[in-house]
mmCIF file of C-alpha atoms in Angstrom:
data_model
loop_
_atom_site.group_PDB
_atom_site.id
_atom_site.type_symbol
_atom_site.label_atom_id
_atom_site.label_comp_id
_atom_site.label_asym_id
_atom_site.label_seq_id
_atom_site.Cartn_x
_atom_site.Cartn_y
_atom_site.Cartn_z
ATOM 1 C CA MET X 341 -0.058 -0.014 -0.019
ATOM 2 C CA MET X 342 1.342 3.441 -0.924
ATOM 3 C CA SER X 343 2.182 5.549 2.122
ATOM 4 C CA GLU X 344 0.161 8.697 2.869
ATOM 5 C CA THR X 345 3.288 10.881 2.455
ATOM 6 C CA MET X 346 3.837 9.496 -1.063
ATOM 7 C CA LEU X 347 0.217 10.002 -1.999
ATOM 8 C CA HIS X 348 0.358 13.603 -1.005
ATOM 9 C CA HIS X 349 3.682 14.142 -2.894
ATOM 10 C CA LYS X 350 1.764 12.993 -5.921
ATOM 11 C CA ILE X 351 -0.842 15.674 -5.568
ATOM 12 C CA ASN X 352 1.884 18.374 -6.049
ATOM 13 C CA ASN X 353 2.398 17.059 -9.634
ATOM 14 C CA LEU X 354 -0.437 18.634 -11.663
ATOM 15 C CA SER X 355 -0.249 15.842 -14.231
ATOM 16 C CA THR X 356 -1.587 13.379 -11.641
ATOM 17 C CA ILE X 357 -4.483 15.609 -10.452
ATOM 18 C CA ASP X 358 -6.669 14.315 -13.212
ATOM 19 C CA ASP X 359 -5.807 10.687 -12.610
ATOM 20 C CA GLU X 360 -9.122 9.223 -11.199
ATOM 21 C CA SER X 361 -7.319 6.239 -9.674
ATOM 22 C CA TRP X 362 -5.514 8.520 -7.342
ATOM 23 C CA TYR X 363 -8.694 9.367 -5.467
ATOM 24 C CA LYS X 364 -9.853 5.747 -4.803
ATOM 25 C CA ALA X 365 -9.733 4.247 -1.347
ATOM 26 C CA THR X 366 -7.828 1.057 -0.935
ATOM 27 C CA TRP X 367 -9.257 -1.983 0.810
ATOM 28 C CA ALA X 368 -7.238 -1.180 3.899
ATOM 29 C CA HIS X 369 -8.625 2.361 3.950
ATOM 30 C CA ARG X 370 -12.191 0.940 3.878
ATOM 31 C CA ALA X 371 -11.488 -1.577 6.627
ATOM 32 C CA TRP X 372 -10.207 1.001 8.993
ATOM 33 C CA PHE X 373 -13.085 3.365 8.079
ATOM 34 C CA SER X 374 -15.553 0.596 8.737
ATOM 35 C CA ALA X 375 -13.890 -0.229 12.034
ATOM 36 C CA GLY X 376 -14.106 3.487 13.047
ATOM 37 C CA CYS X 377 -17.755 3.730 12.195
ATOM 38 C CA ALA X 378 -18.650 0.422 14.002
ATOM 39 C CA THR X 379 -16.665 1.614 17.097
ATOM 40 C CA VAL X 380 -18.658 4.997 17.216
ATOM 41 C CA LEU X 381 -22.042 3.138 16.711
ATOM 42 C CA ILE X 382 -21.092 0.767 19.566
ATOM 43 C CA SER X 383 -20.552 3.658 21.917
ATOM 44 C CA LEU X 384 -23.875 5.297 21.058
ATOM 45 C CA ALA X 385 -25.847 1.947 21.015
ATOM 46 C CA LYS X 386 -24.420 0.820 24.351
ATOM 47 C CA SER X 387 -25.271 4.191 25.876
ATOM 48 C CA MET X 388 -28.966 3.798 24.761
ATOM 49 C CA LEU X 389 -29.157 0.116 25.678
ATOM 50 C CA ILE X 390 -27.910 0.707 29.266
ATOM 51 C CA ILE X 391 -30.511 3.453 29.702
ATOM 52 C CA ALA X 392 -33.231 1.314 28.266
ATOM 53 C CA ALA X 393 -32.217 -1.697 30.444
ATOM 54 C CA GLY X 394 -32.373 0.419 33.621
ATOM 55 C CA GLU X 395 -35.127 2.083 35.475
ATOM 56 C CA PRO X 396 -37.267 4.441 33.390
ATOM 57 C CA ALA X 397 -35.112 7.329 32.414
ATOM 58 C CA GLY X 398 -36.225 10.622 33.861
ATOM 59 C CA ALA X 399 -35.776 14.196 32.496
ATOM 60 C CA TRP X 400 -32.447 14.428 34.421
ATOM 61 C CA THR X 401 -30.931 11.479 32.694
ATOM 62 C CA TRP X 402 -31.898 12.718 29.179
ATOM 63 C CA LEU X 403 -30.648 16.294 30.011
ATOM 64 C CA GLN X 404 -27.250 14.827 31.149
ATOM 65 C CA LEU X 405 -27.121 12.794 27.874
ATOM 66 C CA THR X 406 -27.975 15.773 25.793
ATOM 67 C CA LEU X 407 -25.398 17.962 27.559
ATOM 68 C CA ALA X 408 -22.747 15.206 27.140
ATOM 69 C CA ALA X 409 -23.524 15.003 23.392
ATOM 70 C CA VAL X 410 -23.340 18.745 22.909
ATOM 71 C CA LEU X 411 -20.055 18.869 24.894
ATOM 72 C CA GLY X 412 -18.623 16.003 22.727
ATOM 73 C CA TYR X 413 -19.651 17.970 19.580
ATOM 74 C CA LEU X 414 -18.107 21.236 20.750
ATOM 75 C CA LEU X 415 -14.835 19.610 22.032
ATOM 76 C CA ALA X 416 -14.427 17.816 18.663
ATOM 77 C CA ASP X 417 -14.726 21.122 16.870
ATOM 78 C CA LEU X 418 -12.303 22.774 19.230
ATOM 79 C CA GLY X 419 -9.889 19.848 18.987
ATOM 80 C CA SER X 420 -10.061 19.853 15.140
ATOM 81 C CA GLY X 421 -9.055 23.541 15.213
ATOM 82 C CA ILE X 422 -6.187 23.111 17.468
ATOM 83 C CA TYR X 423 -4.763 20.116 15.544
ATOM 84 C CA HIS X 424 -5.296 21.873 12.191
ATOM 85 C CA TRP X 425 -3.488 24.956 13.530
ATOM 86 C CA ALA X 426 -0.529 22.708 14.798
ATOM 87 C CA VAL X 427 0.015 20.858 11.572
ATOM 88 C CA ASP X 428 -0.437 24.036 9.497
ATOM 89 C CA ASN X 429 2.126 25.991 11.470
ATOM 90 C CA TYR X 430 4.867 23.484 12.692
ATOM 91 C CA GLY X 431 6.862 20.690 11.448
ATOM 92 C CA SER X 432 7.408 19.229 8.035
ATOM 93 C CA ALA X 433 6.958 16.038 6.002
ATOM 94 C CA GLU X 434 9.900 14.578 7.888
ATOM 95 C CA THR X 435 8.425 15.108 11.374
ATOM 96 C CA PRO X 436 8.036 11.756 13.145
ATOM 97 C CA VAL X 437 4.496 10.457 13.459
ATOM 98 C CA PHE X 438 2.720 13.622 12.138
ATOM 99 C CA GLY X 439 4.853 14.215 9.026
ATOM 100 C CA SER X 440 2.335 12.706 6.602
ATOM 101 C CA GLN X 441 -0.423 14.805 8.205
ATOM 102 C CA ILE X 442 1.568 17.931 7.801
ATOM 103 C CA GLU X 443 2.245 17.093 4.183
ATOM 104 C CA SER X 444 -1.349 16.278 3.594
ATOM 105 C CA PHE X 445 -2.535 19.741 4.816
ATOM 106 C CA ARG X 446 0.233 21.444 2.877
ATOM 107 C CA ALA X 447 -0.954 19.640 -0.272
ATOM 108 C CA HIS X 448 -4.571 20.716 0.599
ATOM 109 C CA HIS X 449 -3.495 24.368 0.779
ATOM 110 C CA GLN X 450 -2.039 24.062 -2.788
ATOM 111 C CA HIS X 451 -5.010 22.245 -4.193
ATOM 112 C CA PRO X 452 -8.014 23.036 -2.044
ATOM 113 C CA SER X 453 -10.553 21.318 -4.340
ATOM 114 C CA ALA X 454 -8.803 17.944 -4.648
ATOM 115 C CA ILE X 455 -10.102 16.790 -1.316
ATOM 116 C CA THR X 456 -13.636 16.870 -2.858
ATOM 117 C CA LYS X 457 -12.734 14.149 -5.352
ATOM 118 C CA CYS X 458 -11.411 11.604 -2.757
ATOM 119 C CA ASP X 459 -13.349 8.585 -1.538
ATOM 120 C CA THR X 460 -14.564 9.143 2.017
ATOM 121 C CA ALA X 461 -12.593 6.103 3.354
ATOM 122 C CA GLY X 462 -9.455 7.491 1.799
ATOM 123 C CA ILE X 463 -9.937 10.840 3.617
ATOM 124 C CA LEU X 464 -10.980 9.329 6.965
ATOM 125 C CA TYR X 465 -9.057 6.152 7.472
ATOM 126 C CA THR X 466 -6.234 7.668 9.640
ATOM 127 C CA LEU X 467 -8.765 9.220 12.025
ATOM 128 C CA ALA X 468 -10.864 6.106 11.990
ATOM 129 C CA GLY X 469 -7.914 4.116 12.929
ATOM 130 C CA VAL X 470 -7.219 6.387 15.872
ATOM 131 C CA VAL X 471 -10.862 6.238 17.013
ATOM 132 C CA THR X 472 -10.945 2.361 16.776
ATOM 133 C CA VAL X 473 -7.777 1.962 18.828
ATOM 134 C CA ALA X 474 -8.665 4.539 21.441
ATOM 135 C CA VAL X 475 -12.403 4.161 21.865
ATOM 136 C CA LEU X 476 -12.921 0.381 21.533
ATOM 137 C CA PRO X 477 -11.467 -0.323 24.930
ATOM 138 C CA ILE X 478 -13.641 2.354 26.364
ATOM 139 C CA ASN X 479 -16.593 0.602 24.930
ATOM 140 C CA VAL X 480 -15.614 -2.677 26.531
ATOM 141 C CA VAL X 481 -14.946 -1.476 30.012
ATOM 142 C CA SER X 482 -17.407 1.531 30.543
ATOM 143 C CA SER X 483 -20.955 1.055 31.635
ATOM 144 C CA ASP X 484 -21.717 4.776 32.211
ATOM 145 C CA PRO X 485 -24.272 5.747 29.515
ATOM 146 C CA ILE X 486 -23.659 9.444 29.836
ATOM 147 C CA PHE X 487 -19.802 9.007 29.367
ATOM 148 C CA LEU X 488 -20.406 6.583 26.378
ATOM 149 C CA GLY X 489 -22.702 9.099 24.874
ATOM 150 C CA PHE X 490 -20.105 11.734 25.111
ATOM 151 C CA VAL X 491 -17.379 9.395 23.740
ATOM 152 C CA GLY X 492 -19.566 8.413 20.826
ATOM 153 C CA VAL X 493 -20.412 11.987 19.687
ATOM 154 C CA PHE X 494 -16.806 13.291 20.300
ATOM 155 C CA ALA X 495 -15.356 10.361 18.358
ATOM 156 C CA GLY X 496 -17.789 10.486 15.548
ATOM 157 C CA CYS X 497 -17.555 14.192 14.980
ATOM 158 C CA GLY X 498 -13.778 14.154 15.267
ATOM 159 C CA MET X 499 -13.509 11.215 12.801
ATOM 160 C CA PHE X 500 -15.791 12.896 10.197
ATOM 161 C CA SER X 501 -14.294 16.357 10.644
ATOM 162 C CA LEU X 502 -12.252 15.888 7.505
ATOM 163 C CA LYS X 503 -15.414 14.862 5.603
ATOM 164 C CA PHE X 504 -17.215 18.052 6.808
ATOM 165 C CA HIS X 505 -14.132 19.935 5.657
ATOM 166 C CA ALA X 506 -14.324 18.235 2.247
ATOM 167 C CA TRP X 507 -17.963 19.149 2.029
ATOM 168 C CA ALA X 508 -17.128 22.857 2.788
ATOM 169 C CA HIS X 509 -15.022 22.829 -0.357
ATOM 170 C CA THR X 510 -17.742 21.020 -2.468
ATOM 171 C CA PRO X 511 -19.969 23.108 -4.767
ATOM 172 C CA ARG X 512 -23.440 23.379 -3.245
ATOM 173 C CA ARG X 513 -25.179 21.805 -6.310
ATOM 174 C CA LYS X 514 -23.192 18.597 -5.643
ATOM 175 C CA LEU X 515 -23.968 18.284 -2.039
ATOM 176 C CA PRO X 516 -26.622 15.891 -0.771
ATOM 177 C CA LEU X 517 -29.703 17.846 0.402
ATOM 178 C CA VAL X 518 -29.298 16.859 4.087
ATOM 179 C CA VAL X 519 -25.623 17.996 4.072
ATOM 180 C CA ALA X 520 -26.592 21.341 2.539
ATOM 181 C CA ALA X 521 -29.338 21.659 5.316
ATOM 182 C CA LEU X 522 -26.877 20.902 8.023
ATOM 183 C CA GLN X 523 -24.418 23.483 6.642
ATOM 184 C CA ASP X 524 -27.211 26.095 6.414
ATOM 185 C CA ALA X 525 -28.060 25.366 10.024
ATOM 186 C CA GLY X 526 -24.482 25.835 11.136
ATOM 187 C CA ILE X 527 -24.365 22.349 12.416
ATOM 188 C CA ILE X 528 -21.385 21.281 10.116
ATOM 189 C CA LEU X 529 -18.737 23.466 8.382
ATOM 190 C CA ARG X 530 -19.824 25.518 5.459
ATOM 191 C CA LEU X 531 -17.870 27.203 2.695
ATOM 192 C CA SER X 532 -18.773 30.848 3.744
ATOM 193 C CA HIS X 533 -17.270 30.119 7.233
ATOM 194 C CA HIS X 534 -14.169 28.268 6.036
ATOM 195 C CA THR X 535 -13.118 30.584 3.064
ATOM 196 C CA ALA X 536 -11.142 32.869 5.251
ATOM 197 C CA HIS X 537 -8.783 30.051 6.172
ATOM 198 C CA HIS X 538 -7.586 29.865 2.542
ATOM 199 C CA ARG X 539 -6.896 33.542 2.272
ATOM 200 C CA PRO X 540 -3.784 35.378 3.396
ATOM 201 C CA PRO X 541 -2.542 35.408 6.144
ATOM 202 C CA TYR X 542 -3.901 31.783 6.564
ATOM 203 C CA ASN X 543 -4.046 32.161 10.406
ATOM 204 C CA SER X 544 -7.719 31.823 11.258
ATOM 205 C CA ASN X 545 -10.864 29.646 10.914
ATOM 206 C CA TYR X 546 -9.070 26.329 11.619
ATOM 207 C CA CYS X 547 -11.926 24.383 13.146
ATOM 208 C CA THR X 548 -13.444 21.780 10.701
ATOM 209 C CA VAL X 549 -16.470 20.221 12.528
ATOM 210 C CA SER X 550 -18.774 23.249 12.589
ATOM 211 C CA GLY X 551 -16.547 26.220 12.965
ATOM 212 C CA ILE X 552 -18.404 27.333 16.123
ATOM 213 C CA CYS X 553 -15.241 27.323 18.242
ATOM 214 C CA ASN X 554 -13.389 29.576 15.798
ATOM 215 C CA ARG X 555 -14.860 32.406 17.637
ATOM 216 C CA VAL X 556 -13.121 31.330 20.849
ATOM 217 C CA LEU X 557 -9.796 30.618 19.182
ATOM 218 C CA ASP X 558 -9.649 33.589 16.827
ATOM 219 C CA GLU X 559 -11.429 36.468 18.708
ATOM 220 C CA GLY X 560 -10.056 35.250 22.087
ATOM 221 C CA LYS X 561 -6.490 35.278 20.518
ATOM 222 C CA VAL X 562 -5.956 31.733 21.992
ATOM 223 C CA LEU X 563 -3.821 30.466 19.223
ATOM 224 C CA VAL X 564 -1.882 33.673 19.016
ATOM 225 C CA ALA X 565 -1.015 33.315 22.749
ATOM 226 C CA MET X 566 -0.028 29.681 22.186
ATOM 227 C CA GLU X 567 2.326 30.758 19.333
ATOM 228 C CA VAL X 568 3.936 33.296 21.432
ATOM 229 C CA ALA X 569 4.358 30.938 24.269
ATOM 230 C CA LEU X 570 5.862 28.290 22.091
ATOM 231 C CA PHE X 571 8.190 30.912 20.458
ATOM 232 C CA ARG X 572 9.442 32.044 24.031
ATOM 233 C CA VAL X 573 9.936 28.544 25.201
ATOM 234 C CA ILE X 574 11.354 26.697 22.303
ATOM 235 C CA GLY X 575 12.263 29.516 19.737
ATOM 236 C CA VAL X 576 10.225 28.228 16.948
ATOM 237 C CA ARG X 577 8.125 30.598 14.856
ATOM 238 C CA PRO X 578 4.798 29.393 13.373
ATOM 239 C CA ARG X 579 4.477 29.512 9.557
ATOM 240 C CA SER X 580 1.633 32.005 9.927
ATOM 241 C CA TRP X 581 4.133 34.708 11.050
ATOM 242 C CA ALA X 582 6.025 34.733 7.781
ATOM 243 C CA GLU X 583 4.857 35.788 4.420
ATOM 244 C CA PRO X 584 2.998 32.865 2.630
ATOM 245 C CA ASN X 585 5.256 31.032 0.256
ATOM 246 C CA SER X 586 4.701 28.774 -2.611
ATOM 247 C CA GLU X 587 4.622 25.614 -0.455
ATOM 248 C CA TRP X 588 1.462 26.788 1.293
ATOM 249 C CA THR X 589 -0.440 28.898 -1.208
ATOM 250 C CA PRO X 590 -2.980 27.744 -3.765
ATOM 251 C CA ARG X 591 -1.783 26.700 -7.254
ATOM 252 C CA THR X 592 -3.585 28.518 -10.133
ATOM 253 C CA ARG X 593 -5.035 25.197 -11.231
ATOM 254 C CA ASP X 594 -7.556 25.357 -8.371
#
């Protein structure tokens, strides 16, 4: 199987952008994606079954479950923004563990629309693998329906954050009606909210679940404070402090 780094090196060669086979997911991608989806569904189903098997759930139980789900949704958005900021601003393709992700996001900045052509499993298999490994043990040992509900929503939104991101780059006429409705409601990321991230100085609107937490990160200068702190501690400047260069700006093809 071709490595993720090699795949995203390919995207920088404009002659391969039109190669439809490049965008197809492999059987391994589909296997990890299926495992991730199953893991999330197990969390949510186990949460519901535990509640159903116990005493009749009162209003307080359902309120707790709803609040846990909302918290999971918001934290997934926040986490997607912080991670996106980190890989956009620090490291390189040679960085251990995260190098392929850094290269992936760099390639995306050069060819923003390419992500819309990729199979879902090919986009999400890495996150699906993380969800499977991290959440499956929780599903086995936990019997707290509120916690399982939180974990299921957090993991599901986090896993699909890159698909929400891809939909935000997809022309509206090509979106399923339910996706367009969710974007209009502000439940998942929409193009009008994400566009600023692909304009100079490329230092805002990092969140990719709904973008709700961008207000906290951008208006609250949270990421700026983190950049300053990192610079003072380890002396590393984020890429957003420099003038955008050809490695991180869109190619004219897109």
